[in-house]
Coordinates of C-alpha atoms and ligand atoms in Angstrom, one line a residue:
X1 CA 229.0 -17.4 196.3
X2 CA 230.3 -15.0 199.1
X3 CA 227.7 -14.4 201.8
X4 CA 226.8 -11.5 204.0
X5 CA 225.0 -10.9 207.2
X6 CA 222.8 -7.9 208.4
X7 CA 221.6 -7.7 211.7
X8 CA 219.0 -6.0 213.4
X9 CA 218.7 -5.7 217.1
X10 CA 215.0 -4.1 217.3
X11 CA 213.1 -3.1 220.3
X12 CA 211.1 -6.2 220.2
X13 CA 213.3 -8.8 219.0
X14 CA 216.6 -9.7 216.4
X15 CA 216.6 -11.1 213.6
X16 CA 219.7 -12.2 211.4
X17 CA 219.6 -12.4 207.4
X18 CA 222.5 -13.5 205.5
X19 CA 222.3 -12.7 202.1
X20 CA 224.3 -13.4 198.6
X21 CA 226.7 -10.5 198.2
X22 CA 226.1 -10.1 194.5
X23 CA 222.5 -10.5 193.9
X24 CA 221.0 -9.9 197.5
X25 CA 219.5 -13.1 197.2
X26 CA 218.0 -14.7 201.1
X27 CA 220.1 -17.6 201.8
X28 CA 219.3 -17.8 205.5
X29 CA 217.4 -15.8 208.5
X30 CA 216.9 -16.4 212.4
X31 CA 214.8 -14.5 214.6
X32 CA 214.8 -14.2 218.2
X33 CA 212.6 -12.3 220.8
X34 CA 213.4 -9.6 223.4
X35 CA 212.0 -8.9 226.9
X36 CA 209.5 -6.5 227.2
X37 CA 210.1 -3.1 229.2
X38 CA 211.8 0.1 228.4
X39 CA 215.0 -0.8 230.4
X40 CA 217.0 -3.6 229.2
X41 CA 220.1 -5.5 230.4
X42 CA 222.3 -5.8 227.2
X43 CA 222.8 -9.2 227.9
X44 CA 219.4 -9.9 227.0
X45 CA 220.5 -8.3 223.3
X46 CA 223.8 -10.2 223.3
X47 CA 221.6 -13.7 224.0
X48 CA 219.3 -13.0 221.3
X49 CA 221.4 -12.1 219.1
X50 CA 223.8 -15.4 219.8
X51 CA 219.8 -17.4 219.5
X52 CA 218.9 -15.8 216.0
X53 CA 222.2 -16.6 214.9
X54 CA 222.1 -19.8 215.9
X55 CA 218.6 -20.1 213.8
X56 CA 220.5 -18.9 210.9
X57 CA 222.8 -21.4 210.3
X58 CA 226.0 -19.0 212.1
X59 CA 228.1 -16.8 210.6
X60 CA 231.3 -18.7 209.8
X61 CA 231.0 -18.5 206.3
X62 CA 230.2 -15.0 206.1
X63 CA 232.3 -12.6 204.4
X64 CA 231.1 -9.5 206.4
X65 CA 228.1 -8.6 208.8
X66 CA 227.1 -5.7 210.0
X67 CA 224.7 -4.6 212.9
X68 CA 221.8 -2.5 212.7
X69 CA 219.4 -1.5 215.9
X70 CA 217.1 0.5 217.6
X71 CA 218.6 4.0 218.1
X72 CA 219.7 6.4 221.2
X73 CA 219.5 3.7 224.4
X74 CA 222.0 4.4 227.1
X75 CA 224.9 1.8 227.1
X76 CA 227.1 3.1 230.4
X77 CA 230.1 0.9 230.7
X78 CA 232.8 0.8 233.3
X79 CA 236.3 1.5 233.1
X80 CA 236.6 -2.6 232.7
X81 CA 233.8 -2.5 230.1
X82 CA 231.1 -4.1 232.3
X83 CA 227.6 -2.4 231.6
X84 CA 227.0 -0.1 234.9
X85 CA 223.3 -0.6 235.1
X86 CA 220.4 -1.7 232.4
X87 CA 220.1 0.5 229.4
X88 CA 217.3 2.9 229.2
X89 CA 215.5 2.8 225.7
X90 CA 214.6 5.0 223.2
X91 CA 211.1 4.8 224.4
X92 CA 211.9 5.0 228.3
X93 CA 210.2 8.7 229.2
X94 CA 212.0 9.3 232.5
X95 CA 214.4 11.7 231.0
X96 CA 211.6 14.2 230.0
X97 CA 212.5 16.6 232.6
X98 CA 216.4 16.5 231.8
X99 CA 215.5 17.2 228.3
X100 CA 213.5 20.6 229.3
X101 CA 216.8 21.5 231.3
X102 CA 218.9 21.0 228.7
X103 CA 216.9 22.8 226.5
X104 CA 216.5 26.0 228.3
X105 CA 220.6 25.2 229.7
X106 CA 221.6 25.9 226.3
X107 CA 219.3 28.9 225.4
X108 CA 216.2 27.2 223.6
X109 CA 215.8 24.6 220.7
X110 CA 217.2 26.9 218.0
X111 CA 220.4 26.5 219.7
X112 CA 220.4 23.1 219.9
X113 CA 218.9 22.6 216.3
X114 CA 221.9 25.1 214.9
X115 CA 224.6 22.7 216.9
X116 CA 223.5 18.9 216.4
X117 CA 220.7 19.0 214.1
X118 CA 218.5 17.9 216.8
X119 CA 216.0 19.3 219.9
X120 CA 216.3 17.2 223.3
X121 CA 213.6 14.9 223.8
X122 CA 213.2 12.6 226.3
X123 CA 214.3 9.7 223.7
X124 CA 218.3 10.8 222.8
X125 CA 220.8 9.3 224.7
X126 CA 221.9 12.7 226.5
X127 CA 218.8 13.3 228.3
X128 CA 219.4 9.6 230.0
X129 CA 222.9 10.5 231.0
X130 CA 221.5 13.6 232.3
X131 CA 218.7 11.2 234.1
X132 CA 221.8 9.3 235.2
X133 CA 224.3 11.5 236.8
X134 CA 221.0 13.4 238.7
X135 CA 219.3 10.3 239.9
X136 CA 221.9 7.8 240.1
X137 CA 225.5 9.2 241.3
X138 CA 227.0 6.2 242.0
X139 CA 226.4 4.3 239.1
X140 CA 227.1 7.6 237.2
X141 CA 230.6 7.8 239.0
X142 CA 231.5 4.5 237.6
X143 CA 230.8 5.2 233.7
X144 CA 233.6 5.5 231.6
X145 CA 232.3 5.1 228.3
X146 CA 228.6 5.3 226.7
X147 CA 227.9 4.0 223.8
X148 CA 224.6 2.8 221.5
X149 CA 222.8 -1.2 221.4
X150 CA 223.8 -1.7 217.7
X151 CA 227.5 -0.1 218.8
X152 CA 227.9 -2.6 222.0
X153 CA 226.3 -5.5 219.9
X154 CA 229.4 -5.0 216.9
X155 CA 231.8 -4.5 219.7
X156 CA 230.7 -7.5 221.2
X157 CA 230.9 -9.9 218.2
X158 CA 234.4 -8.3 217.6
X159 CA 234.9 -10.0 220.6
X160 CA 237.4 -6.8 222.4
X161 CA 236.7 -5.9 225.6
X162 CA 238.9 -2.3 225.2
X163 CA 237.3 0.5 225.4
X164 CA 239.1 2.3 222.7
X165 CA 238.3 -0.4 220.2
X166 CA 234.1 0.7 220.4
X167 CA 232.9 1.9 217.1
X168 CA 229.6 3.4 215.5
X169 CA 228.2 5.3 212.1
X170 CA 227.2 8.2 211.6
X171 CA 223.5 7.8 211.6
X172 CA 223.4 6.7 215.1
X173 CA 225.8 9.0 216.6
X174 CA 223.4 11.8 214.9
X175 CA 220.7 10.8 217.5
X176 CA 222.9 11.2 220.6
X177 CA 222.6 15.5 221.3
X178 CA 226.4 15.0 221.6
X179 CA 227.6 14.6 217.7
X180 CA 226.7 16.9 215.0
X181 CA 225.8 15.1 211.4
X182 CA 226.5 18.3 209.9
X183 CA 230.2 19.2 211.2
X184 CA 231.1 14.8 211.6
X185 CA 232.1 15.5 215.1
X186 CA 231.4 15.0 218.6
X187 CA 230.4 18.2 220.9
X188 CA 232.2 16.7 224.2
X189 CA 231.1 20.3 225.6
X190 CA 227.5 19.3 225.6
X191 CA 228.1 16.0 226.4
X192 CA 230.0 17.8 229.5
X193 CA 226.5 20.0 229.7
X194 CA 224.6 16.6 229.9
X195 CA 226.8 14.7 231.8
X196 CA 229.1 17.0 234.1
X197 CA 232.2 15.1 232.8
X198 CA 233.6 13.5 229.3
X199 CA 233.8 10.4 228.8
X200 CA 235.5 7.8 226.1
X201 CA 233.0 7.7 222.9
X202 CA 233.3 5.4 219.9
X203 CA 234.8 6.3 216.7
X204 CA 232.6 7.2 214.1
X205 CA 233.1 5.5 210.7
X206 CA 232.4 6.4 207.0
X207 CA 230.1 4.1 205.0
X208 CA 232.1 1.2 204.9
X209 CA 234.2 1.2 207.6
X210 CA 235.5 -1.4 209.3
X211 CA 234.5 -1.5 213.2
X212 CA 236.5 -5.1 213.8
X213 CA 235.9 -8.7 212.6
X214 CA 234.0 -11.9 213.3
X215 CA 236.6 -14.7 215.1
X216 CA 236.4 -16.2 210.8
X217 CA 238.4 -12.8 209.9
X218 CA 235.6 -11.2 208.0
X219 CA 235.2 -7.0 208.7
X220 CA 232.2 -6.2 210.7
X221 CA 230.4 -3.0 208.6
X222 CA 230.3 0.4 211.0
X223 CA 226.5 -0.9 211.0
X224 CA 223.4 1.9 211.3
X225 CA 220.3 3.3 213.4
X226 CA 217.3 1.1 212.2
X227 CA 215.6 3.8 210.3
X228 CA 218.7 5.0 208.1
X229 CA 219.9 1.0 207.8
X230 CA 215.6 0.6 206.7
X231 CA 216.6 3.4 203.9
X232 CA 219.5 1.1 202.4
X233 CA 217.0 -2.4 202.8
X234 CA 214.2 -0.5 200.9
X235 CA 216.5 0.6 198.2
X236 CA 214.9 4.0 198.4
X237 CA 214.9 6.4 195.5
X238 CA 214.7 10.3 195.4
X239 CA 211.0 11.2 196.2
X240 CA 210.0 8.1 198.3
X241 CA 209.3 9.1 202.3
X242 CA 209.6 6.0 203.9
X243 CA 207.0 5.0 207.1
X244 CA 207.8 2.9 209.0
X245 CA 205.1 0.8 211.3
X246 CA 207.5 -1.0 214.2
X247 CA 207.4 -0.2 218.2
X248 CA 208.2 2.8 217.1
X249 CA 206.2 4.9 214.1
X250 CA 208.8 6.9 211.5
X251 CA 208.5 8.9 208.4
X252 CA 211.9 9.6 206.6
X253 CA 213.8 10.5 203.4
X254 CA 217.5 10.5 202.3
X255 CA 218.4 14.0 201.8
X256 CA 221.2 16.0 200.5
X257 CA 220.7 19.0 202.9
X258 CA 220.2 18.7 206.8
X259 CA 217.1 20.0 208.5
X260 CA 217.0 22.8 210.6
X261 CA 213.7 22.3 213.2
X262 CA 214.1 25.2 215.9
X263 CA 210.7 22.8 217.1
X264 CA 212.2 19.5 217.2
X265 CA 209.9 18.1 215.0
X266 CA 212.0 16.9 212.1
X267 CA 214.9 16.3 213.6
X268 CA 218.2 16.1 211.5
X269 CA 219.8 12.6 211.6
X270 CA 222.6 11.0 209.0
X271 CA 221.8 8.3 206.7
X272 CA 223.9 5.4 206.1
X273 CA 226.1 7.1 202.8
X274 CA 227.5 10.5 203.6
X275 CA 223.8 12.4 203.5
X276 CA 221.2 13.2 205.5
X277 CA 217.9 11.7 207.2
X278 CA 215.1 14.1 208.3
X279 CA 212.6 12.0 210.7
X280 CA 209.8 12.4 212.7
X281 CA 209.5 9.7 215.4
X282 CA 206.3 8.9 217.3
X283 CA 205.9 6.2 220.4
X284 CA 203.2 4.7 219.4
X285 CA 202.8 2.4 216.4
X286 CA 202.3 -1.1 216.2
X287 CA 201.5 -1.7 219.6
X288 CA 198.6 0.8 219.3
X289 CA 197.0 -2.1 217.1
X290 CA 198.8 -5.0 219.3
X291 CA 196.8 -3.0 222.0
X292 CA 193.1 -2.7 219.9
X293 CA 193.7 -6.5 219.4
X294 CA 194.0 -7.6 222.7
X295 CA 191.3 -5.2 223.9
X296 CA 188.5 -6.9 221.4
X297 CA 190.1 -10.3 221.9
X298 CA 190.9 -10.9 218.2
X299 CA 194.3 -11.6 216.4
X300 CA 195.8 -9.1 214.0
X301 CA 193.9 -10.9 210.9
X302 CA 190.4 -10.0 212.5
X303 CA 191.5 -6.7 213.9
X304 CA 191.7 -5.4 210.1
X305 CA 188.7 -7.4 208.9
X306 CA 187.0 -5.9 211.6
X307 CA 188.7 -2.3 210.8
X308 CA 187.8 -2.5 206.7
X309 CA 184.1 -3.6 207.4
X310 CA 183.5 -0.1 209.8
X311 CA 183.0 3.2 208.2
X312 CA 185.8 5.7 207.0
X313 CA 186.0 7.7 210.0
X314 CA 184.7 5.1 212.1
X315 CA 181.2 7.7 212.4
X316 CA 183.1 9.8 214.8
X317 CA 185.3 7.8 216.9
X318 CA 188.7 8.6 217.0
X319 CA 191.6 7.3 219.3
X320 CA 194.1 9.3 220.6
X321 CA 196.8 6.6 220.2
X322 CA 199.8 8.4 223.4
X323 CA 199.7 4.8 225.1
X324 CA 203.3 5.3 226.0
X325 CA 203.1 9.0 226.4
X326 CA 204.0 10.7 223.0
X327 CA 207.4 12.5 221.7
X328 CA 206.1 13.9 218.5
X329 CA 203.9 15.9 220.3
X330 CA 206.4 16.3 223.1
X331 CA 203.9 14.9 225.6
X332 CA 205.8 12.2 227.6
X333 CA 202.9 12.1 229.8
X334 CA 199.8 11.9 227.7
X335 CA 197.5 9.1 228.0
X336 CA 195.5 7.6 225.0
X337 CA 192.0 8.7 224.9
X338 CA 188.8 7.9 222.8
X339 CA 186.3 10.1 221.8
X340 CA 183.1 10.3 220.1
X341 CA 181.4 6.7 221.8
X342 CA 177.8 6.6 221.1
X343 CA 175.8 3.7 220.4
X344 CA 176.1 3.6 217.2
X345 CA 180.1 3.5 217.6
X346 CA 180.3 1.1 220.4
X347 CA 181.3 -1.4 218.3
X348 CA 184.0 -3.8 218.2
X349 CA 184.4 -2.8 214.1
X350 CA 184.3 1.5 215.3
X351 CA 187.1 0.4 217.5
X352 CA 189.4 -1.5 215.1
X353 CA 188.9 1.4 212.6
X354 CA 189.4 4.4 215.1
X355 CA 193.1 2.3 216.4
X356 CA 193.9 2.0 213.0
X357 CA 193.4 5.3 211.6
X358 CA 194.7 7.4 215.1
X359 CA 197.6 5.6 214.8
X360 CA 198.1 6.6 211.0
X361 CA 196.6 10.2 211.3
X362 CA 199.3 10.5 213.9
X363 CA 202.1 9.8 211.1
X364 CA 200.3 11.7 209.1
X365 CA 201.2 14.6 211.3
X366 CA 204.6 13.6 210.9
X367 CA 204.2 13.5 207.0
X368 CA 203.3 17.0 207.0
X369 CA 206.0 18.4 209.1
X370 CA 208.5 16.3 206.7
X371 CA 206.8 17.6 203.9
X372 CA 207.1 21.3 205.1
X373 CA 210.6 20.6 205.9
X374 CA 211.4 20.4 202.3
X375 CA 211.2 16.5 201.7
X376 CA 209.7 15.0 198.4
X377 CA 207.2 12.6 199.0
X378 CA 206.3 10.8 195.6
X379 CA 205.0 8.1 196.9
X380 CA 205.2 6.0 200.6
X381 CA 207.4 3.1 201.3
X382 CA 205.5 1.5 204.2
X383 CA 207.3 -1.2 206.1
X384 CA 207.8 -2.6 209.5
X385 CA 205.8 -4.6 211.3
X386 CA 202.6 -3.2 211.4
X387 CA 202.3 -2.8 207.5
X388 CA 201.6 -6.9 207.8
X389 CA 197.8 -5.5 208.6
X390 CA 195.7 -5.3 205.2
X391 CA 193.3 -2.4 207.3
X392 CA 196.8 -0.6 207.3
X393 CA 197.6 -0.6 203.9
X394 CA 194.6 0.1 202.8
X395 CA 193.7 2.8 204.8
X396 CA 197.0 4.3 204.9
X397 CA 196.8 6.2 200.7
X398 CA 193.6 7.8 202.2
X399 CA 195.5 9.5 205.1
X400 CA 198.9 10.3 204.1
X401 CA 196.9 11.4 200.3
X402 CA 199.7 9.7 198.5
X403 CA 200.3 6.5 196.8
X404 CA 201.3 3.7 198.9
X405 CA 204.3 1.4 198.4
X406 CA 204.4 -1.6 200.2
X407 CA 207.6 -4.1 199.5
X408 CA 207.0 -7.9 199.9
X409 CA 207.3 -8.3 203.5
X410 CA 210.3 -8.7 205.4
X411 CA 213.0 -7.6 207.4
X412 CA 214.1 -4.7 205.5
X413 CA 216.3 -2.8 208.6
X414 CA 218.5 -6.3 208.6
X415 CA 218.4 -6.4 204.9
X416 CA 220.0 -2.6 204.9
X417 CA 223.1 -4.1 207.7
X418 CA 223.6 -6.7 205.1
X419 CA 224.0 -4.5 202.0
X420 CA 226.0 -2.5 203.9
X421 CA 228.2 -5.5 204.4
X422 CA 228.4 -6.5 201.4
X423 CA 229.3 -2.9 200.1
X424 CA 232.6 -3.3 202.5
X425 CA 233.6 -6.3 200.6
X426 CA 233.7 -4.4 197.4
X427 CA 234.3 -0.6 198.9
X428 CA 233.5 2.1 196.3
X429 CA 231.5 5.0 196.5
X430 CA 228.0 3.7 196.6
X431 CA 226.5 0.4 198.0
X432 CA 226.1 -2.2 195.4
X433 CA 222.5 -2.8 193.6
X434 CA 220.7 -5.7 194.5
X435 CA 217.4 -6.4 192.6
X436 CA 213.9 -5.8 194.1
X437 CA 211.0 -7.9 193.8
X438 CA 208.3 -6.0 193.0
X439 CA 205.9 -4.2 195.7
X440 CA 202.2 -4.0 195.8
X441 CA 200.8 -0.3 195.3
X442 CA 197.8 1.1 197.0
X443 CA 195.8 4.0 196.4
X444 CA 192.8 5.9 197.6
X445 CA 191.2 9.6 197.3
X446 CA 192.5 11.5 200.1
X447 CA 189.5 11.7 203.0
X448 CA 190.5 15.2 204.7
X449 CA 187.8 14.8 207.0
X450 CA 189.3 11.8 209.5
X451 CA 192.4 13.8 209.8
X452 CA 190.2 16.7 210.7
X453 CA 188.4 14.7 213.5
X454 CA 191.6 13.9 214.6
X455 CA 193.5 16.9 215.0
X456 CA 190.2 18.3 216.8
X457 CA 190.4 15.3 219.4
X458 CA 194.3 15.4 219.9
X459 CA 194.0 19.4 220.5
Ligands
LIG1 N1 199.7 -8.6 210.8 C1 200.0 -7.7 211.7 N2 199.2 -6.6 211.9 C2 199.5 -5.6 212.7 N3 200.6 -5.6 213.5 C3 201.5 -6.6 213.3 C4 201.3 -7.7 212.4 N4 202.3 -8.5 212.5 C5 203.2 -8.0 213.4 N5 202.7 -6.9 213.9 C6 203.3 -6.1 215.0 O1 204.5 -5.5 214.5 C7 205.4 -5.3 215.7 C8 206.7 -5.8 215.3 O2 207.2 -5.0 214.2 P1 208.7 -4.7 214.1 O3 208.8 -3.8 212.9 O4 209.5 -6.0 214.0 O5 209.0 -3.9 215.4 P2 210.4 -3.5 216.1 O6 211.3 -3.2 214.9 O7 210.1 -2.2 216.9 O8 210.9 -4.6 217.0 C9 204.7 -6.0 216.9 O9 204.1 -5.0 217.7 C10 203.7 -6.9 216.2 O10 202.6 -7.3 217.0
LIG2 O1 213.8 6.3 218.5 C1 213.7 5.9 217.3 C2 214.3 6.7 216.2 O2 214.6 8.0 216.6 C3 213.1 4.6 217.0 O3 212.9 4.4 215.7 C4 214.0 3.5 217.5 O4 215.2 3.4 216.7 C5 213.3 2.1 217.7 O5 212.9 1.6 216.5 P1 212.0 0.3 216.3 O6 212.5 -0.8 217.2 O7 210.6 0.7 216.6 O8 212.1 -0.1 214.9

C-alpha cells in the first residue's frame, strides 16, 4: 500500500494526514498548535510541523507529501536564506495604508483587477513588502528573496538552503499582487512598484510538479493556498460554493473563467488544476464564536445550545462581527459592535444567536458577491473549523437560502495536499478519485429578515 502525506500549515495550528494513495483511506494524522498573533517567526511553523509529524508516525514511508497553508504572509529571506524578520500574516492589518497607495499608484482597482486578478488589500503579500521597505529599511535592504509559509515549509523539508531551489503553485502565487493566474507569470514591475527593487521569487509549478523530495527520495507536490488545496480535500463538483468557517471565513468555487472585480470583492485566485478560484475572504470567523464563548463563559457545545434555544433573529440583536478589523468590507479598522440590547435581548441565549448569525450574514455577503460574479451555487460545502458548531449548521441553510453540505468532519485542506500527492505518484491530467463518505445535508426556508437587520446594523 503506497502512502501519502498532505499538510497543512493553518493559522492556528498543522496538522499532518497520511493517506492510502489508491483509496484515500486515513492511515495516520498529527496535529500541532501555533502561537497566537498576527506576526509569526517561521520557526514556530517549521517546529510544528516537525511536532505533528512526529504524532503521525513520520514520513519515511511516504511516497509523496505535499504542503498546503494559510495564504499571502510575508517570508523575507536573506541572501543566505535566513528569514529577515517575523512574517506578517494574512490577517496582520498594518499594510492597510500601503494597499490604498498602491492602489491609487497604479491608477485604481480596475487596473489592478485587469493585471493580477486581484485589488490590494491589506492581506496580499505586496502591501507587506510595501509596509516593509517604508517602515523597516534595514531589514528591507537585506531581503533577497520573498516567498509564501506553505512555499518555505516544502523548501524546508526539501532540506536546500539555495535560494534558487524555492518553489510554489499557482494558487498561492495568485494571492501575491505580483503574479497574474490569468497570463501564469510574475509582474516583477509591480513587485518593483511594491517593493522599489526585484527580488528572487520561487518557480511556479503545474499541478503535479515536483518542488524537491523528502531525505526518503519521495517528490514533495508544488503544494496549494489552503482554500484551493480545501477545493481538492472536498472533492467539489460543478455547482458546489464551498465556505469555509477557520480563522479566516471563505466562500469559493472552481471555475473555468477568472473574475474580473474592479471592487476587490471577488478576487481572482488559481485553484490547484489549471482553473480558477473566485473568493471572498472575511477576518472574522471562527474566533467570532471562540470570542461569544469566552464572553458567556461556556464551551463551544453550550454556545450553540444556547444559540438554537434563542429566537431566529435573536429579537433584534445583531453583532457586527470586525473583531479584527474587516477586509471584505475593506475596513481594516472597524471594531465589532452590538446593536439592538434591550431587556428582553440581554440574554446569554440573544447573544450566542446574534455571534452566530453576524458571523454567517457576513459570508452571506460574500455569497452574494460570488453569486453575482457568475458562480453556481447548488448547494454549500461547509467545512473548517467552525462548522464543528451544530448552531452553525443549522442556521447556516436559513442565511445563505441554499442547501447545506456538511462532510464528516476533518481536515479537509491537509486531505487536498495529500491527494495532490498522490496525483504526482501517478501524473495524468486530473487527480485521482478517492471515495467520500457521505455528508449530512441541512436545510431551512430562507429568513430574509436577519440578513436585513444585518445589513442595516453593518451600514
Ligand atoms: N465545535 C466548535 N464550534 C465552534 N468553533 C469551533 C469548534 N471546534 C473548533 N472551533 C474553532 O475552529 C477554529 C479552528 O478551525 P480551523 O479550520 O482549524 O482554523 P485555521 O485553519 O484558521 O487554523 C478555532 O477558532 C476553534 O476554536
Ligand atoms: O487570507 C486568506 C485567503 O485569502 C485566508 O483564507 C488564509 O489563507 C488563512 O486561512 P485559515 O488559516 O483561516 O484557514
Amino acid at each position: 500500500m503506497a502512502l501519502v502525506a498532505g499538510i497543512d500549515s493553518s493559522t492556528q495550528s498543522c496538522k499532518v494526514v497520511i493517506r492510502d494513495a489508491e483509496t484515500g483511506k486515513l492511515v495516520r494524522q498529527g496535529r500541532a498548535a501555533h502561537p497566537d498573533g498576527t506576526e509569526v517567526h517561521p520557526d514556530a511553523w517549521w517546529t510544528a510541523l516537525r511536532q505533528a509529524i512526529e504524532e503521525a508516525g513520520g514520513l519515511d514511508d511516504v511516497a509523496a507529501a505535499s504542503v498546503a497553508g494559510q495564504q499571502h504572509g510575508m517570508v523575507a529571506l536573506d541572501e543566505n536564506g535566513e528569514v529577515v524578520r517575523p512574517a506578517l500574516l494574512w490577517n496582520d492589518t498594518r499594510s492597510a495604508g500601503a494597499a490604498a497607495d498602491l492602489i491609487a499608484e497604479l491608477g485604481g482597482g480596475a487596473a489592478w483587477a485587469d493585471a493580477v486578478g486581484i485589488v490590494p488589500v491589506a492581506s496580499f503579500t505586496l502591501t507587506k513588502l510595501r509596509w516593509l521597505a517604508r517602515h523597516e529599511p534595514a531589514n528591507a535592504a537585506r531581503v533577497a528573496a520573498v516567498c509564501l509559509p506553505h512555499d518555505w515549509l516544502t523548501w524546508k523539508l526539501s532540506g536546500s538552503t539555495s535560494l534558487s531551489d524555492l518553489r510554489t503553485d499557482r494558487s498561492d502565487a495568485s494571492g501575491t499582487l505580483y503574479w497574474s493566474a490569468k497570463t501564469n507569470e510574475y509582474r516583477r514591475d509591480l513587485l518593483e512598484l511594491g517593493f522599489g527593487r526585484d527580488l528572487i521569487l520561487p518557480e511556479v509549478l503545474g499541478p503535479t510538479g515536483i518542488a524537491g523530495h523528502l531525505p526518503n527520495g519521495a517528490p514533495l507536490g508544488p503544494g496549494a493556498g489552503d482554500n484551493a488545496s480545501a477545493a481538492l480535500g472536498t472533492g467539489a463538483a460543478p455547482g458546489d460554493v464551498i465556505v469555509s468557517i477557520g480563522t479566516s471565513g471563505t466562500v469559493f468555487a472552481s471555475s473555468e473563467v477568472s473574475p474580473n472585480d474592479p471592487t476587490g470583492t471577488v478576487a481572482g485566485f488559481a485553484d490547484t488544476t489549471g482553473r480558477f478560484l473566485p473568493i471572498v475572504v472575511t477576518l472574522n470567523a471562527a474566533r467570532v464564536l471562540d470570542a461569544a464563548a469566552r464572553l458567556l463563559n461556556v464551551d463551544h457545545e453550550e454556545l450553540s445550545r444556547l444559540a438554537l434555544s434563542a429566537p431566529a433573529g435573536a429579537d433584534g440583536l445583531v453583532l457586527v462581527p470586525y473583531l479584527e478589523g474587516e477586509r471584505t468590507p475593506n475596513r481594516p479598522d472597524a471594531t465589532g459592535t452590538i446593536q439592538g440590547l434591550t431587556l428582553r435581548t440581554s440574554t446569554p441565549a440573544h447573544l450566542a444567536r446574534a455571534a452566530v448569525e453576524g458571523m454567517l450574514c457576513a459570508l452571506a455577503d460574500g455569497l452574494d458577491a460570488l453569486t453575482a460574479s457568475g458562480a453556481v451555487a447548488d448547494r454549500i460545502v461547509l467545512v473548517g473549523g467552525g462548522a464543528r458548531s451544530e448552531a452553525v449548521r443549522r442556521i447556516a441553510p436559513a442565511l445563505f437560502g441554499k442547501p447545506v453540505v456538511v462532510p464528516p468532519p476533518g481536515e479537509y485542506v491537509a486531505d487536498g495536499a495529500a491527494r495532490q500527492a498522490a496525483w504526482v505518484t501517478v501524473g495524468g491530467d486530473l487527480p485521482p478519485v478517492w471515495s467520500a463518505e457521505t455528508p449530512e445535508v441541512y436545510e431551512a426556508d430562507s429568513v430574509p429578515s436577519i440578513r436585513e437587520q444585518y445589513a442595516t446594523a453593518r451600514g
